[in-house]
Short mmCIF file of C-alpha atoms and ligand atoms in Angstrom, two decimals:
data_model
loop_
_atom_site.label_atom_id
_atom_site.label_comp_id
_atom_site.label_asym_id
_atom_site.label_seq_id
_atom_site.Cartn_x
_atom_site.Cartn_y
_atom_site.Cartn_z
CA MET E 1 -48.64 56.79 36.70
CA ALA E 2 -51.90 55.31 37.95
CA LEU E 3 -51.65 51.66 38.92
CA ALA E 4 -54.06 50.75 36.15
CA VAL E 5 -51.91 52.43 33.54
CA LEU E 6 -48.77 50.81 34.94
CA ALA E 7 -50.54 47.47 34.93
CA GLY E 8 -51.67 48.11 31.40
CA CYS E 9 -48.13 48.88 30.30
CA ALA E 10 -46.85 45.81 32.11
CA THR E 11 -49.51 43.70 30.41
CA VAL E 12 -48.69 44.99 26.97
CA SER E 13 -44.96 44.42 27.59
CA VAL E 14 -45.65 40.85 28.74
CA VAL E 15 -47.73 40.18 25.64
CA ALA E 16 -45.07 41.74 23.45
CA ALA E 17 -42.41 39.59 25.11
CA ALA E 18 -44.42 36.46 24.53
CA LEU E 19 -45.08 37.35 20.93
CA ALA E 20 -41.41 38.07 20.39
CA VAL E 21 -40.92 34.34 20.78
CA ALA E 22 -41.32 33.06 17.24
CA LEU E 23 -43.79 30.24 16.73
CA PRO E 24 -41.81 27.00 16.81
CA GLU E 25 -40.69 25.75 13.43
CA ASP E 26 -41.21 22.08 14.23
CA GLY E 27 -43.54 21.97 17.18
CA GLY E 28 -41.89 21.74 20.51
CA PRO E 29 -41.60 24.47 23.06
CA GLU E 30 -42.18 28.14 23.28
CA SER E 31 -45.08 29.32 21.18
CA GLY E 32 -45.61 31.94 23.87
CA THR E 33 -49.16 30.72 24.48
CA PRO E 34 -48.59 29.79 28.15
CA VAL E 35 -47.49 33.36 28.94
CA LEU E 36 -50.31 34.82 26.86
CA ALA E 37 -52.91 32.59 28.54
CA ALA E 38 -51.60 33.57 31.97
CA VAL E 39 -51.93 37.26 31.07
CA HIS E 40 -55.66 36.61 30.54
CA GLY E 41 -55.96 34.40 33.63
CA VAL E 42 -57.22 31.44 31.63
CA ASP E 43 -55.87 27.94 31.07
CA LEU E 44 -54.91 26.67 27.62
CA GLY E 45 -55.06 22.92 27.92
CA VAL E 46 -54.61 19.73 25.95
CA ALA E 47 -55.77 16.12 26.29
CA VAL E 48 -52.87 13.74 26.82
CA ALA E 49 -52.39 9.99 26.45
CA VAL E 50 -50.18 7.93 28.73
CA GLU E 51 -47.97 6.06 26.24
CA PRO E 52 -46.60 9.10 24.37
CA LEU E 53 -46.21 10.94 27.69
CA ARG E 54 -43.93 8.11 28.77
CA GLY E 55 -41.97 7.66 25.56
CA ASP E 56 -42.11 10.64 23.20
CA ASP E 57 -39.91 13.65 23.96
CA GLU E 58 -41.43 15.77 21.19
CA TYR E 59 -44.94 15.01 22.47
CA ARG E 60 -43.97 16.13 25.96
CA ASP E 61 -42.24 19.26 24.62
CA VAL E 62 -45.34 20.29 22.67
CA VAL E 63 -47.40 19.98 25.86
CA THR E 64 -45.04 21.82 28.19
CA GLY E 65 -44.12 24.46 25.60
CA ASN E 66 -47.60 25.43 24.51
CA TYR E 67 -50.15 24.54 27.19
CA THR E 68 -50.84 25.35 30.85
CA SER E 69 -53.19 22.44 31.63
CA VAL E 70 -53.71 18.78 30.77
CA THR E 71 -56.70 16.45 30.71
CA ALA E 72 -56.23 12.66 30.76
CA GLU E 73 -57.82 11.63 27.47
CA ASN E 74 -58.63 8.09 28.68
CA THR E 75 -56.57 6.88 31.63
CA MET E 76 -58.78 8.33 34.37
CA LYS E 77 -61.90 6.68 32.96
CA TRP E 78 -63.58 3.91 34.93
CA GLU E 79 -62.46 1.02 32.69
CA TYR E 80 -58.80 1.89 33.28
CA VAL E 81 -58.95 3.02 36.90
CA GLN E 82 -61.04 0.14 38.28
CA PRO E 83 -60.93 -2.68 35.69
CA GLU E 84 -62.18 -5.16 38.29
CA ARG E 85 -64.26 -4.30 41.31
CA GLY E 86 -61.94 -3.32 44.13
CA ARG E 87 -58.78 -3.43 41.99
CA PHE E 88 -57.49 0.06 41.15
CA ASP E 89 -54.77 0.74 38.59
CA TRP E 90 -53.09 4.07 39.33
CA SER E 91 -50.20 3.72 36.87
CA GLY E 92 -51.81 5.78 34.10
CA PRO E 93 -53.37 8.51 36.25
CA ASP E 94 -50.14 8.83 38.28
CA THR E 95 -48.16 9.23 35.03
CA VAL E 96 -50.38 12.14 33.98
CA MET E 97 -50.35 13.74 37.44
CA ASP E 98 -46.59 13.40 37.85
CA PHE E 99 -45.96 14.86 34.39
CA ALA E 100 -48.33 17.76 35.01
CA GLU E 101 -46.93 18.62 38.43
CA ARG E 102 -43.32 18.42 37.22
CA GLY E 103 -44.26 20.81 34.40
CA GLY E 104 -46.31 23.17 36.55
CA LEU E 105 -49.45 22.32 34.59
CA ASP E 106 -53.00 22.31 35.93
CA VAL E 107 -55.02 19.10 35.63
CA ARG E 108 -58.66 18.62 34.62
CA GLY E 109 -59.96 15.26 35.84
CA HIS E 110 -61.88 13.32 33.21
CA THR E 111 -64.30 11.62 33.82
CA LEU E 112 -66.30 10.11 36.68
CA LEU E 113 -69.83 9.10 35.56
CA TRP E 114 -70.30 8.41 31.85
CA HIS E 115 -72.11 5.82 29.75
CA ASN E 116 -68.94 4.85 27.84
CA GLN E 117 -65.71 3.06 28.76
CA LEU E 118 -67.13 1.25 31.76
CA PRO E 119 -65.54 -2.07 32.78
CA ALA E 120 -67.57 -5.22 32.11
CA TRP E 121 -68.12 -5.94 35.83
CA LEU E 122 -69.93 -2.60 36.11
CA GLU E 123 -71.66 -2.41 32.74
CA GLN E 124 -73.02 -5.95 32.89
CA GLY E 125 -73.51 -6.12 36.62
CA SER E 126 -77.04 -6.12 37.97
CA PHE E 127 -76.78 -3.69 40.83
CA GLY E 128 -79.67 -2.44 42.92
CA PRO E 129 -79.74 1.23 43.95
CA GLN E 130 -77.97 0.82 47.29
CA GLU E 131 -75.17 -1.33 45.91
CA LEU E 132 -74.67 0.95 42.89
CA ARG E 133 -74.53 3.93 45.23
CA GLN E 134 -71.83 2.11 47.20
CA VAL E 135 -69.95 1.29 43.97
CA MET E 136 -70.10 4.95 42.93
CA ARG E 137 -69.00 6.19 46.36
CA GLU E 138 -66.05 3.73 46.40
CA HIS E 139 -64.86 4.71 42.90
CA VAL E 140 -65.27 8.46 43.22
CA GLY E 141 -63.88 8.43 46.75
CA GLU E 142 -60.78 6.50 45.70
CA LEU E 143 -60.10 8.41 42.45
CA VAL E 144 -60.99 11.95 43.48
CA GLY E 145 -59.60 11.36 46.97
CA ARG E 146 -56.26 10.12 45.66
CA TYR E 147 -55.64 13.43 43.89
CA GLU E 148 -57.39 15.69 46.41
CA GLY E 149 -56.10 19.24 46.14
CA ARG E 150 -54.15 18.43 42.97
CA VAL E 151 -56.92 18.44 40.32
CA THR E 152 -58.39 21.83 39.40
CA ALA E 153 -61.69 20.52 38.05
CA TRP E 154 -63.47 17.21 37.53
CA ASP E 155 -65.87 16.28 34.74
CA VAL E 156 -68.13 14.56 37.26
CA ILE E 157 -70.98 13.94 34.82
CA ASN E 158 -70.12 13.39 31.16
CA GLU E 159 -72.74 13.64 28.39
CA PRO E 160 -75.87 13.21 30.52
CA PHE E 161 -78.21 13.99 27.62
CA THR E 162 -79.05 11.92 24.57
CA ASP E 163 -77.21 12.75 21.34
CA GLU E 164 -80.42 14.25 19.95
CA GLY E 165 -80.88 16.67 22.81
CA ALA E 166 -83.52 17.29 25.40
CA GLU E 167 -83.87 13.94 27.21
CA LEU E 168 -81.60 12.56 29.88
CA ARG E 169 -79.59 9.67 28.48
CA GLU E 170 -80.76 6.25 29.79
CA ASN E 171 -77.32 5.35 31.14
CA LEU E 172 -76.52 2.86 33.89
CA TRP E 173 -76.69 5.52 36.58
CA TYR E 174 -80.01 7.03 35.48
CA GLY E 175 -81.61 3.63 35.04
CA VAL E 176 -80.80 2.44 38.58
CA LEU E 177 -80.59 5.63 40.65
CA GLY E 178 -82.97 7.89 38.72
CA GLU E 179 -82.39 11.52 37.61
CA ASP E 180 -80.93 12.52 40.94
CA TYR E 181 -77.82 10.40 40.25
CA ILE E 182 -76.38 13.66 38.97
CA ALA E 183 -76.79 15.53 42.25
CA GLU E 184 -75.64 12.47 44.22
CA ALA E 185 -72.44 12.15 42.20
CA LEU E 186 -71.68 15.86 42.58
CA TRP E 187 -72.09 15.62 46.37
CA VAL E 188 -69.88 12.50 46.54
CA ALA E 189 -67.16 14.20 44.48
CA HIS E 190 -67.43 17.33 46.61
CA GLU E 191 -66.95 15.29 49.79
CA ALA E 192 -63.87 13.65 48.26
CA ASP E 193 -62.29 16.98 47.25
CA PRO E 194 -64.04 20.11 48.56
CA GLU E 195 -61.69 22.36 46.58
CA ALA E 196 -62.12 20.83 43.13
CA ARG E 197 -64.42 22.61 40.68
CA LEU E 198 -67.14 20.16 39.67
CA TYR E 199 -68.44 20.13 36.08
CA ILE E 200 -71.09 18.67 33.88
CA ASN E 201 -69.43 18.18 30.48
CA GLU E 202 -71.49 17.98 27.29
CA PHE E 203 -71.27 18.22 23.51
CA GLY E 204 -73.80 19.68 21.08
CA ILE E 205 -74.64 22.63 23.34
CA GLU E 206 -72.18 25.16 21.94
CA GLY E 207 -74.55 26.95 19.59
CA GLY E 208 -77.66 26.74 21.77
CA GLY E 209 -80.70 24.58 20.95
CA ALA E 210 -82.75 21.91 22.73
CA LYS E 211 -79.80 20.22 24.40
CA ALA E 212 -78.42 23.50 25.69
CA ASP E 213 -81.88 24.43 26.96
CA ALA E 214 -82.26 21.10 28.76
CA LEU E 215 -78.79 21.39 30.30
CA TYR E 216 -79.57 24.95 31.37
CA ALA E 217 -82.74 23.78 33.13
CA LEU E 218 -80.81 20.99 34.87
CA ALA E 219 -78.01 23.36 35.91
CA GLU E 220 -80.46 25.99 37.16
CA ASP E 221 -82.23 23.38 39.30
CA LEU E 222 -78.95 22.08 40.75
CA VAL E 223 -77.74 25.60 41.54
CA ASP E 224 -81.09 26.50 43.14
CA ARG E 225 -80.83 23.38 45.34
CA GLY E 226 -77.31 24.28 46.44
CA VAL E 227 -75.84 21.17 44.81
CA PRO E 228 -72.04 21.59 44.35
CA LEU E 229 -72.05 22.17 40.59
CA HIS E 230 -69.41 24.75 39.68
CA GLY E 231 -69.03 24.61 35.91
CA ILE E 232 -70.25 23.52 32.51
CA GLY E 233 -67.85 21.95 30.02
CA PHE E 234 -68.48 22.84 26.38
CA GLN E 235 -66.77 19.93 24.64
CA SER E 236 -66.63 21.77 21.26
CA HIS E 237 -65.93 18.92 18.86
CA PHE E 238 -66.53 20.97 15.71
CA VAL E 239 -66.72 20.29 11.98
CA HIS E 240 -64.75 22.76 9.87
CA GLY E 241 -67.15 25.44 8.57
CA GLN E 242 -69.74 24.74 11.29
CA VAL E 243 -68.23 26.43 14.35
CA PRO E 244 -71.09 28.31 16.04
CA GLU E 245 -70.85 32.10 15.87
CA ASP E 246 -72.84 32.47 19.10
CA LEU E 247 -70.66 30.31 21.37
CA ALA E 248 -70.09 33.24 23.73
CA SER E 249 -73.80 33.98 24.17
CA THR E 250 -74.49 30.33 24.98
CA MET E 251 -71.68 30.42 27.54
CA ARG E 252 -73.12 33.58 29.08
CA ARG E 253 -76.42 31.82 29.85
CA PHE E 254 -74.52 29.55 32.22
CA THR E 255 -72.19 32.15 33.69
CA ASP E 256 -75.32 34.21 34.43
CA LEU E 257 -76.27 31.33 36.76
CA GLY E 258 -73.02 31.96 38.64
CA LEU E 259 -71.31 28.96 37.05
CA GLU E 260 -67.94 28.96 35.32
CA VAL E 261 -67.60 27.51 31.85
CA ALA E 262 -64.75 25.98 29.90
CA VAL E 263 -64.14 24.72 26.39
CA THR E 264 -63.05 21.20 27.35
CA GLU E 265 -62.40 19.11 24.19
CA LEU E 266 -61.83 21.48 21.26
CA ASP E 267 -61.03 20.09 17.86
CA VAL E 268 -62.12 21.16 14.36
CA ARG E 269 -62.19 18.24 11.96
CA VAL E 270 -61.52 18.93 8.28
CA PRO E 271 -62.69 16.68 5.41
CA GLU E 272 -59.93 15.05 3.39
CA PRO E 273 -58.14 16.04 1.22
CA VAL E 274 -57.17 18.97 3.43
CA THR E 275 -56.12 22.16 1.60
CA ASP E 276 -53.95 25.06 2.79
CA ALA E 277 -56.97 27.34 2.43
CA GLU E 278 -58.95 25.11 4.81
CA LEU E 279 -56.10 25.15 7.33
CA GLN E 280 -56.03 28.93 7.15
CA ALA E 281 -59.80 29.03 7.69
CA GLN E 282 -59.42 26.57 10.57
CA ALA E 283 -57.03 29.08 12.17
CA GLY E 284 -59.87 31.60 12.20
CA GLU E 285 -62.14 29.02 13.82
CA TYR E 286 -59.61 28.33 16.59
CA ARG E 287 -59.18 32.08 17.05
CA HIS E 288 -62.96 32.52 17.31
CA VAL E 289 -63.29 29.86 20.01
CA VAL E 290 -60.50 31.33 22.15
CA GLU E 291 -61.85 34.88 21.63
CA SER E 292 -65.31 33.66 22.67
CA CYS E 293 -63.86 32.35 25.94
CA LEU E 294 -61.99 35.61 26.54
CA ASP E 295 -65.19 37.55 25.84
CA VAL E 296 -67.05 35.76 28.65
CA PRO E 297 -66.05 36.56 32.25
CA GLY E 298 -66.32 33.17 33.91
CA CYS E 299 -64.85 31.22 31.03
CA VAL E 300 -61.78 29.70 32.68
CA GLY E 301 -60.04 28.12 29.73
CA VAL E 302 -59.86 26.22 26.48
CA THR E 303 -58.62 22.64 26.18
CA VAL E 304 -57.72 21.09 22.83
CA TRP E 305 -58.49 17.40 22.38
CA GLY E 306 -55.17 15.87 21.30
CA VAL E 307 -51.47 16.66 21.05
CA GLY E 308 -51.16 16.78 17.29
CA ASP E 309 -53.17 15.27 14.46
CA GLY E 310 -51.35 11.98 14.84
CA HIS E 311 -52.85 11.54 18.32
CA SER E 312 -56.37 12.72 17.52
CA TRP E 313 -59.39 10.47 17.97
CA ILE E 314 -60.97 11.96 14.83
CA PRO E 315 -59.64 9.77 11.98
CA GLU E 316 -60.71 6.55 13.78
CA TRP E 317 -64.14 7.87 14.74
CA PHE E 318 -64.88 10.05 11.70
CA PRO E 319 -63.31 8.36 8.67
CA GLY E 320 -62.64 10.94 5.95
CA TYR E 321 -61.92 13.69 8.46
CA THR E 322 -58.57 14.70 9.91
CA ALA E 323 -56.29 17.66 10.77
CA ALA E 324 -58.39 18.57 13.80
CA THR E 325 -55.72 19.92 16.19
CA PRO E 326 -53.22 22.84 16.17
CA PHE E 327 -50.19 20.60 15.47
CA ASP E 328 -49.70 18.19 12.56
CA GLU E 329 -48.62 14.52 12.63
CA GLU E 330 -44.97 15.58 12.97
CA TYR E 331 -45.80 18.04 15.78
CA ARG E 332 -45.31 21.01 13.47
CA PRO E 333 -47.50 23.98 14.38
CA LYS E 334 -50.37 24.65 12.00
CA PRO E 335 -52.10 27.95 11.27
CA ALA E 336 -54.59 26.99 14.02
CA LEU E 337 -51.86 27.65 16.60
CA GLU E 338 -51.37 31.12 15.13
CA GLY E 339 -55.12 31.62 15.50
CA ILE E 340 -54.84 30.80 19.19
CA VAL E 341 -51.86 33.16 19.58
CA GLU E 342 -53.71 35.96 17.78
CA ALA E 343 -56.71 35.58 20.10
CA LEU E 344 -54.51 35.56 23.21
CA SER E 345 -52.47 38.53 21.99
CA ARG E 346 -55.23 41.05 22.45
CA ARG E 347 -55.07 43.39 25.43
CA PRO E 348 -56.65 41.65 28.44
CA THR E 349 -60.03 42.95 29.53
CA PRO E 350 -59.52 44.84 32.80
CA PRO E 351 -61.39 43.23 35.70
CA SER E 352 -64.85 44.80 36.01
CA SER E 353 -64.71 47.68 38.46
CA GLY E 354 -68.18 46.77 39.79
O1 G3I F 401 -56.93 0.62 25.63
C1 G3I F 401 -57.17 -0.11 24.42
C2 G3I F 401 -55.91 -0.86 24.01
O2 G3I F 401 -55.60 -1.83 25.01
C3 G3I F 401 -56.15 -1.53 22.67
O3 G3I F 401 -54.93 -2.13 22.23
C4 G3I F 401 -56.60 -0.51 21.65
C5 G3I F 401 -56.93 -1.20 20.34
O4 G3I F 401 -57.35 -0.23 19.44
O5 G3I F 401 -57.81 0.17 22.10
C6 G3I F 401 -57.57 0.86 23.32
O6 G3I F 401 -58.77 1.48 23.72
C7 G3I F 401 -59.14 2.63 22.94
C8 G3I F 401 -59.10 3.87 23.86
O7 G3I F 401 -59.62 5.02 23.17
C9 G3I F 401 -57.68 4.20 24.31
O8 G3I F 401 -56.88 4.48 23.21
C10 G3I F 401 -60.58 2.39 22.50
O9 G3I F 401 -60.58 1.35 21.54
C11 G3I F 401 -61.14 3.66 21.85
O10 G3I F 401 -62.53 3.50 21.60
C12 G3I F 401 -61.01 4.83 22.83
O11 G3I F 401 -61.47 6.01 22.18
C13 G3I F 401 -61.62 7.13 23.07
C14 G3I F 401 -63.10 7.53 23.10
O12 G3I F 401 -63.26 8.68 23.94
C15 G3I F 401 -63.95 6.42 23.65
O13 G3I F 401 -65.32 6.83 23.60
C16 G3I F 401 -60.81 8.29 22.52
O14 G3I F 401 -59.42 7.99 22.60
C17 G3I F 401 -61.09 9.56 23.31
O15 G3I F 401 -60.47 10.70 22.69
C18 G3I F 401 -62.59 9.83 23.39
O16 G3I F 401 -62.78 10.93 24.22
C19 G3I F 401 -64.16 11.30 24.46
C20 G3I F 401 -64.22 11.99 25.79
O17 G3I F 401 -63.72 11.15 26.79
C21 G3I F 401 -65.64 12.45 26.09
N1 G3I F 401 -66.13 13.32 25.02
C22 G3I F 401 -66.10 12.68 23.72
C23 G3I F 401 -64.67 12.26 23.38
C24 G3I F 401 -64.65 11.67 22.02
O18 G3I F 401 -65.42 10.48 22.01
#
């Protein structure tokens, strides 16, 4: 039998084996998604928090049994890593890294330059360009350097555009260093870890529009200048019923630049009271997002933002909305997990012969 046919048979048998593993009754291990994701060569990730990683067996089992990658939801952000200038706290990041490496999970680093969750000494400091450059070099060098070769990708620049869209956000970095802070930060991160894939991570770009157009123009310029930008993160914080149909075509604009893309913070918030019908429809939305990634060569994975509804940021930040993740408050799998499994259960697309 031709190699391709053999490979095809092997693939189908691997998928069948994974599917033979029933979805877990009460959360926990073995939904089969890690095997299914590996068959497609993509990561299926989840954002994790330090405290439950340290103290909640069920939380850890959901992560290791259903995902192939983790993102530190908060602990690698500036306010936790360098709470005072020159004082670094590695306890949280090391907890995430140690957990991931013990479980054979990839790690997405999140995040280096952002306008939120900065420590007071930085946010209220009055730094001139040279000193702020030095501050940035110290922080990125220490954080990215500490985990050199162990972090697959870094969200180097997070949310560089305004919420409305086409203007660069007037954050600390832009105000002092100007627009080229983005290129500077990418170069500094690249020097600290030449192997890590370096991303700009944004929300509100998933269905196209002014923000996506502005980010495309920025990315095209950086690529043309040979700046080490490797990927675009599509955060994908969606409202139930408003998941963009054309996610894949928006992704393709960026992969056509030679960049990779990833869904980096997927959740689909549902208005309360949540009905079974809405949870079933949410399953289709999760399936659509994963299928969109699989449809786009260059989409490297999908990360869900939170290990269960009880650990989701949504209820605090969007009162009246909940049920945004594939597992409920008791870590029981929801129909959304079945949607992910259904998307990953299709025959993998053979690598393009060209
Ligand atoms: O660490 C303190 C703790 O000491 C204190 O006791 C507690 C009191 O409530 O607050 C803790 O800080 C909270 C932190 O999460 C850690 O739990 C902050 O109040 C809270 O604002 C912060 O929210 C995070 C949010 O970013 C901040 O903007 C969310 O957990 C996190 O999911 C969210 O993630 C962001 C991504 O990084 C970027 N994309 C958007 C996404 C949602 O905003």
